[in-house]
Coordinates of C-alpha atoms in Angstrom, one line a residue:
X681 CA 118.5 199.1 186.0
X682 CA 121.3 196.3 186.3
X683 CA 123.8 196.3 183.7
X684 CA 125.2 193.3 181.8
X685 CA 122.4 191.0 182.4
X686 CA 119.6 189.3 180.3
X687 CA 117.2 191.9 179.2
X688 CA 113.8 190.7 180.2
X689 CA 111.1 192.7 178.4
X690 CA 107.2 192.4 179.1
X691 CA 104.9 193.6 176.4
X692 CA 101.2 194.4 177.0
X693 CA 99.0 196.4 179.6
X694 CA 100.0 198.5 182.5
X695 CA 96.8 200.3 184.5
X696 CA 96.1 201.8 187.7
X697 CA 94.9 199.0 190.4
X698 CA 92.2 201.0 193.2
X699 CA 92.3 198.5 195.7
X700 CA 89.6 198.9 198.8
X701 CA 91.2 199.8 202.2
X702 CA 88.9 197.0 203.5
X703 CA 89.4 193.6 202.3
X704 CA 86.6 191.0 202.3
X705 CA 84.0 193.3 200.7
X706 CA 82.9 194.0 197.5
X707 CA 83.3 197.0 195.2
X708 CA 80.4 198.5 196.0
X709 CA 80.2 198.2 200.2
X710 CA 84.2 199.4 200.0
X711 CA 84.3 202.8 201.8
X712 CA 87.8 203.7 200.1
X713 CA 90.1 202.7 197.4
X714 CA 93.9 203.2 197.5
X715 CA 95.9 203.7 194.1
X716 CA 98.4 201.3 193.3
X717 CA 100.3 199.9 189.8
X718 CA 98.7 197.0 188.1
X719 CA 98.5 194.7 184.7
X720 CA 100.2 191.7 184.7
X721 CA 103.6 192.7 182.7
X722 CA 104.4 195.3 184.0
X723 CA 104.1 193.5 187.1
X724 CA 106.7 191.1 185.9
X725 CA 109.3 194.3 184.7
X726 CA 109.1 195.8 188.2
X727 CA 109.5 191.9 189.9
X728 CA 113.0 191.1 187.2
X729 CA 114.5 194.5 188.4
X730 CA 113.7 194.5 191.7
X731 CA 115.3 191.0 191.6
X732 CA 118.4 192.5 190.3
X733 CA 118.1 191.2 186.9
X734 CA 117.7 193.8 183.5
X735 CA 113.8 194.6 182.6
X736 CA 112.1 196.7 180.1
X737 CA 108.2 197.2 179.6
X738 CA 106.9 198.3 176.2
X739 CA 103.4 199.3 176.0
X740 CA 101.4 202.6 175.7
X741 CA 99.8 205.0 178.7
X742 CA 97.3 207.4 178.4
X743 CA 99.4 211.4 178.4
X744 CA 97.5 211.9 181.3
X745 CA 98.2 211.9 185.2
X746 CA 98.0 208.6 185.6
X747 CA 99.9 207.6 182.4
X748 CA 102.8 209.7 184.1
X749 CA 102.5 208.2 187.3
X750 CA 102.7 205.0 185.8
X751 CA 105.9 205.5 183.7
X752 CA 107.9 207.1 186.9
X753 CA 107.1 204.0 189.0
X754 CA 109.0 201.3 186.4
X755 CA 112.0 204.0 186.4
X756 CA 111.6 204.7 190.2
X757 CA 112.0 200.4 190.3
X758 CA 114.9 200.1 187.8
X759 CA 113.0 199.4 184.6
X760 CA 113.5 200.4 181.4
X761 CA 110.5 202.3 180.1
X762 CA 112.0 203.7 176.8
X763 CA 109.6 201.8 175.0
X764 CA 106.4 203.3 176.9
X765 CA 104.6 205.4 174.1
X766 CA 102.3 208.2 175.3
X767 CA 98.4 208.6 173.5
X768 CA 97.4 212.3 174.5
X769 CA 93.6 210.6 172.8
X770 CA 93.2 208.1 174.9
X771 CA 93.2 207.4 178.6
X772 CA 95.4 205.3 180.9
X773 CA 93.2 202.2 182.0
X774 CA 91.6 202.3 185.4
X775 CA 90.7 198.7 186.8
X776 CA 88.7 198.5 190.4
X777 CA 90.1 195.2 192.3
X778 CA 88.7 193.6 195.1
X779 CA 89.6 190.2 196.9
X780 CA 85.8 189.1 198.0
X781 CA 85.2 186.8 200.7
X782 CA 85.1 183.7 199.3
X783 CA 88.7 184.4 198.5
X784 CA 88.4 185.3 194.5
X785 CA 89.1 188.3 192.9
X786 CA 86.8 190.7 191.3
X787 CA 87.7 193.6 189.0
X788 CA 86.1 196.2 186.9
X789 CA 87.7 197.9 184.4
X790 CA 87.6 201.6 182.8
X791 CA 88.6 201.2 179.1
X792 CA 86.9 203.3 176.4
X793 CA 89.5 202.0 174.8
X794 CA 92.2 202.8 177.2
X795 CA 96.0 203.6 175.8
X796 CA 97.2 200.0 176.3
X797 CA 94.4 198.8 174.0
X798 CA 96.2 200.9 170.7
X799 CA 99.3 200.0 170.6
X800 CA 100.2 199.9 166.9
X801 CA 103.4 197.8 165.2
X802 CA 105.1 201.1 164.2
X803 CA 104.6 202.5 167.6
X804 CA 107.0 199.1 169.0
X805 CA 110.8 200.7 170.1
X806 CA 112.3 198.3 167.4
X807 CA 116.0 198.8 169.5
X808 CA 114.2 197.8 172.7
X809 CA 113.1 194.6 171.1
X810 CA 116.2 193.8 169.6
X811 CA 118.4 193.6 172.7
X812 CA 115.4 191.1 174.3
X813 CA 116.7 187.8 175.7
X814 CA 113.9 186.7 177.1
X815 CA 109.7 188.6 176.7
X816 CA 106.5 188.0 178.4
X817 CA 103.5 188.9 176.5
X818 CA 99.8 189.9 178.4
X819 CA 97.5 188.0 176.0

């Protein structure tokens, strides 16, 4: 993580993408998927640091494999995750992408509810929040 900066922080969802190893076909005729990080802000975290600038994500992953995974990619990329809370009840969110042929997405996703879904106000790293400069929110 770069130092001195403006912290950017993203609030909100951050899931495992499977994305076919074929593009142009749908979820169902794709042979394979390949694991790769998804949801929108932390997205955004990775894209600040990578880009030199500060990032932190806040949001919760399931305490699972995945959940795991998830929070050693943003520090792998620079980012912040000391605001990542852990929910050993509930899973980390899977979502199935696709691009189709016609050139739109299509996604299905594995929430039961997933961890990102229960985040609570007293669960929020108040010191994370307070350094902020500048947030994005997932809606």
């Amino acid at each position: 993580m770069a130092g001195g900066g403006e912290l950017v922080v993203s609030f909100g969802e951050m899931l495992v993408d499977f994305v076919p190893t074929v593009a142009g076909v749908s979820l169902a005729e794709a042979p394979a998927f390949l694991k790769a990080p998804g949801g929108a802000p932390a997205n955004v975290s990775i894209a600040v640091a990578r880009l030199g600038g500060e990032a932190a994500f806040v949001g919760k992953l399931g305490d699972d494999e995945f959940g795991r995974m998830l929070a050693a990619i943003l520090r792998d990329n620079g980012v912040d995750d000391g605001a990542v809370v852990f929910d050993a009840g509930a899973r980390t969110a899977l979502a199935f992408v696709t691009l189709r042929a016609d050139g739109e997405r299509e996604f299905m996703f594995y929430r039961n509810p997933s961890a990102d879904m229960l985040l609570t106000a007293d669960e929020l790293n108040v010191d994370v929040i307070k350094r902020l400069q500048s947030s994005t929110m997932d809606q």
